[in-house]
Amino acid sequence: MKKQVIGILAHVDAGKTTLSEALLYTTGKIKKLGRVDWRNTYLDTHELERERGITIFSKQAVIESDRLHITLLDTPGHVDFSAETERTLSVLDCAILVISGSEGVQAHTETLWHLLERYHVPTFVFVTKMDLSAAGAADIMRGLNADLGAGCVDFTDPDRDTRAEHIAMADEDVLEAYLDSGTVTDDDITRLIAERKLFPCFFGSGLRLDGVDALLTALEQYT
């Protein structure tokens, strides 16, 4: 079984702790979902965190899916505690950057993105709160590529040919092989993610557990 240290990062109130809770629940680490507004989430245990409804201190939990052993590091989202977040980056194998579908990329999201680039952390993007968003995945993807740069690809796109083409565009060698064969291999995808040329994007709702299985499957397959 593969082992990965995975950090989860976000702008404050983007839905990071709720997604952490969903990952813990989906993998069987916890038997009941907690909620930030109910002040009973698994990782926000400090009195101040539950009182303010935000993560202040980095926490860790060990979870397992079918093929992956994950040490999950939940980091503070509030800009006042960004030093606490930065301290975790040097130990990460990869990261999940959580973005609110209703708010989009915010100022601190861009700061986190640049920190992940500085520490060369392979990054998966999860756009949550899609149940509250007026924008669709295509509109949000355009915003991600405009605000975060090239390489963000919607891995939930049901059109596999379109998805493969967008993936291939991230690298000249992969594009050349794709033009010859019409396919992109899992090994190519894994390499592109590791080299931070490709950033798989997923859409859903941590609160409703939508999209969480797809994210876990991608972590199993491409880390």
C-alpha positions as semicolon CSV with decimal commas, in nm:
position;residue;x (nm);y (nm);z (nm)
1;M;0,000;0,000;0,000
2;K;0,130;0,344;-0,094
3;K;0,188;0,599;0,181
4;Q;0,139;0,972;0,130
5;V;0,151;1,281;0,349
6;I;-0,124;1,503;0,210
7;G;-0,197;1,857;0,322
8;I;-0,533;2,024;0,281
9;L;-0,527;2,402;0,232
10;A;-0,780;2,675;0,163
11;H;-0,889;3,033;0,213
12;V;-1,081;3,066;0,539
13;D;-1,446;2,953;0,515
14;A;-1,391;2,788;0,176
15;G;-1,500;2,450;0,313
16;K;-1,166;2,290;0,397
17;T;-1,257;2,147;0,738
18;T;-1,586;2,015;0,598
19;L;-1,397;1,836;0,320
20;S;-1,152;1,696;0,577
21;E;-1,449;1,563;0,771
22;A;-1,589;1,409;0,453
23;L;-1,258;1,235;0,377
24;L;-1,243;1,096;0,730
25;Y;-1,602;0,973;0,708
26;T;-1,574;0,824;0,359
27;T;-1,266;0,621;0,456
28;G;-1,427;0,498;0,781
29;K;-1,203;0,693;1,019
30;I;-1,512;0,846;1,182
31;K;-1,861;0,699;1,204
32;K;-2,054;1,025;1,220
33;L;-2,007;1,348;1,027
34;G;-1,937;1,655;1,236
35;R;-2,002;2,010;1,122
36;V;-1,821;2,337;1,177
37;D;-2,143;2,514;1,274
38;W;-2,220;2,237;1,523
39;R;-1,868;2,272;1,670
40;N;-1,806;1,898;1,666
41;T;-1,562;1,835;1,380
42;Y;-1,298;1,568;1,436
43;L;-0,989;1,782;1,374
44;D;-1,090;2,121;1,518
45;T;-1,059;2,018;1,882
46;H;-0,925;2,334;2,049
47;E;-1,180;2,547;2,235
48;L;-1,085;2,859;2,036
49;E;-1,129;2,674;1,707
50;R;-1,475;2,555;1,795
51;E;-1,573;2,895;1,932
52;R;-1,458;3,084;1,621
53;G;-1,544;2,813;1,368
54;I;-1,198;2,818;1,207
55;T;-0,884;2,606;1,210
56;I;-0,602;2,769;1,407
57;F;-0,357;2,484;1,462
58;S;-0,241;2,225;1,207
59;K;-0,381;1,880;1,288
60;Q;-0,318;1,535;1,153
61;A;-0,518;1,217;1,106
62;V;-0,430;0,884;0,951
63;I;-0,681;0,745;0,703
64;E;-0,677;0,456;0,458
65;S;-0,856;0,395;0,132
66;D;-0,834;0,077;-0,074
67;R;-0,482;0,140;-0,202
68;L;-0,351;0,437;-0,009
69;H;-0,237;0,510;0,346
70;I;-0,275;0,885;0,404
71;T;-0,140;1,105;0,678
72;L;-0,377;1,398;0,637
73;L;-0,260;1,738;0,759
74;D;-0,539;1,994;0,804
75;T;-0,396;2,346;0,803
76;P;-0,533;2,686;0,911
77;G;-0,711;2,884;0,641
78;H;-0,714;3,226;0,808
79;V;-0,439;3,455;0,681
80;D;-0,339;3,542;1,041
81;F;-0,220;3,183;1,086
82;S;-0,052;3,136;0,748
83;A;0,289;3,082;0,912
84;E;0,142;2,770;1,074
85;T;0,029;2,654;0,732
86;E;0,365;2,722;0,567
87;R;0,546;2,513;0,828
88;T;0,367;2,200;0,703
89;L;0,454;2,240;0,335
90;S;0,807;2,099;0,352
91;V;0,680;1,758;0,468
92;L;0,402;1,713;0,211
93;D;0,402;1,461;-0,071
94;C;0,109;1,645;-0,226
95;A;-0,170;1,886;-0,137
96;I;-0,542;1,936;-0,185
97;L;-0,626;2,302;-0,245
98;V;-0,991;2,361;-0,158
99;I;-1,179;2,638;-0,337
100;S;-1,535;2,750;-0,271
101;G;-1,751;2,714;-0,580
102;S;-1,961;3,008;-0,465
103;E;-1,665;3,239;-0,394
104;G;-1,400;3,123;-0,642
105;V;-1,030;3,202;-0,611
106;Q;-0,977;3,454;-0,331
107;A;-0,673;3,657;-0,231
108;H;-0,539;3,405;0,020
109;T;-0,606;3,123;-0,227
110;E;-0,350;3,283;-0,458
111;T;-0,105;3,320;-0,168
112;L;-0,139;2,950;-0,090
113;W;-0,097;2,865;-0,458
114;H;0,232;3,055;-0,471
115;L;0,351;2,885;-0,151
116;L;0,274;2,543;-0,299
117;E;0,473;2,646;-0,607
118;R;0,764;2,767;-0,394
119;Y;0,781;2,435;-0,208
120;H;0,713;2,239;-0,529
121;V;0,417;2,049;-0,384
122;P;0,209;1,852;-0,638
123;T;-0,146;1,981;-0,604
124;F;-0,499;1,855;-0,656
125;V;-0,784;2,109;-0,658
126;F;-1,125;2,039;-0,505
127;V;-1,398;2,293;-0,576
128;T;-1,655;2,246;-0,302
129;K;-1,993;2,405;-0,221
130;M;-2,107;2,340;-0,576
131;D;-2,456;2,292;-0,435
132;L;-2,447;2,664;-0,347
133;S;-2,277;2,789;-0,662
134;A;-2,456;2,970;-0,941
135;A;-2,162;2,902;-1,175
136;G;-2,109;2,572;-1,353
137;A;-1,789;2,371;-1,373
138;A;-1,694;2,514;-1,714
139;D;-1,718;2,874;-1,590
140;I;-1,520;2,792;-1,277
141;M;-1,251;2,616;-1,483
142;R;-1,206;2,928;-1,692
143;G;-1,158;3,124;-1,370
144;L;-0,907;2,873;-1,233
145;N;-0,695;2,885;-1,545
146;A;-0,710;3,264;-1,549
147;D;-0,627;3,308;-1,179
148;L;-0,394;3,012;-1,115
149;G;-0,239;2,964;-1,457
150;A;-0,228;2,680;-1,707
151;G;-0,241;2,316;-1,609
152;C;-0,575;2,304;-1,428
153;V;-0,783;2,029;-1,589
154;D;-1,135;1,916;-1,500
155;F;-1,098;1,546;-1,413
156;T;-1,475;1,517;-1,374
157;D;-1,538;1,605;-1,739
158;P;-1,736;1,310;-1,882
159;D;-1,586;1,374;-2,227
160;R;-1,271;1,163;-2,197
161;D;-1,129;1,278;-2,530
162;T;-1,154;1,644;-2,431
163;R;-1,002;1,569;-2,092
164;A;-0,714;1,372;-2,247
165;E;-0,645;1,655;-2,490
166;H;-0,629;1,912;-2,212
167;I;-0,396;1,686;-2,011
168;A;-0,168;1,634;-2,312
169;M;-0,138;2,009;-2,363
170;A;0,055;2,030;-2,036
171;D;0,371;1,875;-2,183
172;E;0,525;1,861;-2,532
173;D;0,635;1,497;-2,508
174;V;0,296;1,385;-2,381
175;L;0,124;1,589;-2,652
176;E;0,337;1,428;-2,922
177;A;0,255;1,079;-2,789
178;Y;-0,114;1,172;-2,765
179;L;-0,122;1,290;-3,127
180;D;0,025;0,954;-3,232
181;S;-0,186;0,726;-3,012
182;G;-0,491;0,928;-2,908
183;T;-0,438;0,833;-2,542
184;V;-0,264;0,961;-2,231
185;T;-0,127;0,700;-1,991
186;D;-0,168;0,697;-1,613
187;D;0,211;0,709;-1,584
188;D;0,215;1,029;-1,789
189;I;-0,055;1,182;-1,568
190;T;0,131;1,085;-1,250
191;R;0,454;1,237;-1,382
192;L;0,289;1,561;-1,491
193;I;0,126;1,602;-1,148
194;A;0,458;1,535;-0,973
195;E;0,628;1,794;-1,194
196;R;0,350;2,049;-1,122
197;K;0,260;2,075;-1,489
198;L;-0,087;1,929;-1,426
199;F;-0,338;2,008;-1,152
200;P;-0,639;1,772;-1,149
201;C;-0,959;1,954;-1,053
202;F;-1,268;1,799;-0,895
203;F;-1,611;1,940;-0,818
204;G;-1,858;1,854;-0,546
205;S;-1,971;1,931;-0,194
206;G;-1,788;1,820;0,117
207;L;-2,105;1,865;0,322
208;R;-2,303;1,637;0,091
209;L;-2,008;1,400;0,026
210;D;-2,038;1,475;-0,346
211;G;-1,717;1,422;-0,541
212;V;-1,522;1,288;-0,243
213;D;-1,496;0,933;-0,380
214;A;-1,364;1,066;-0,712
215;L;-1,099;1,268;-0,530
216;L;-0,989;0,966;-0,326
217;T;-0,972;0,750;-0,637
218;A;-0,749;1,007;-0,809
219;L;-0,520;1,023;-0,505
220;E;-0,491;0,644;-0,515
221;Q;-0,425;0,638;-0,888
222;Y;-0,201;0,936;-0,953
223;T;0,013;0,997;-0,642
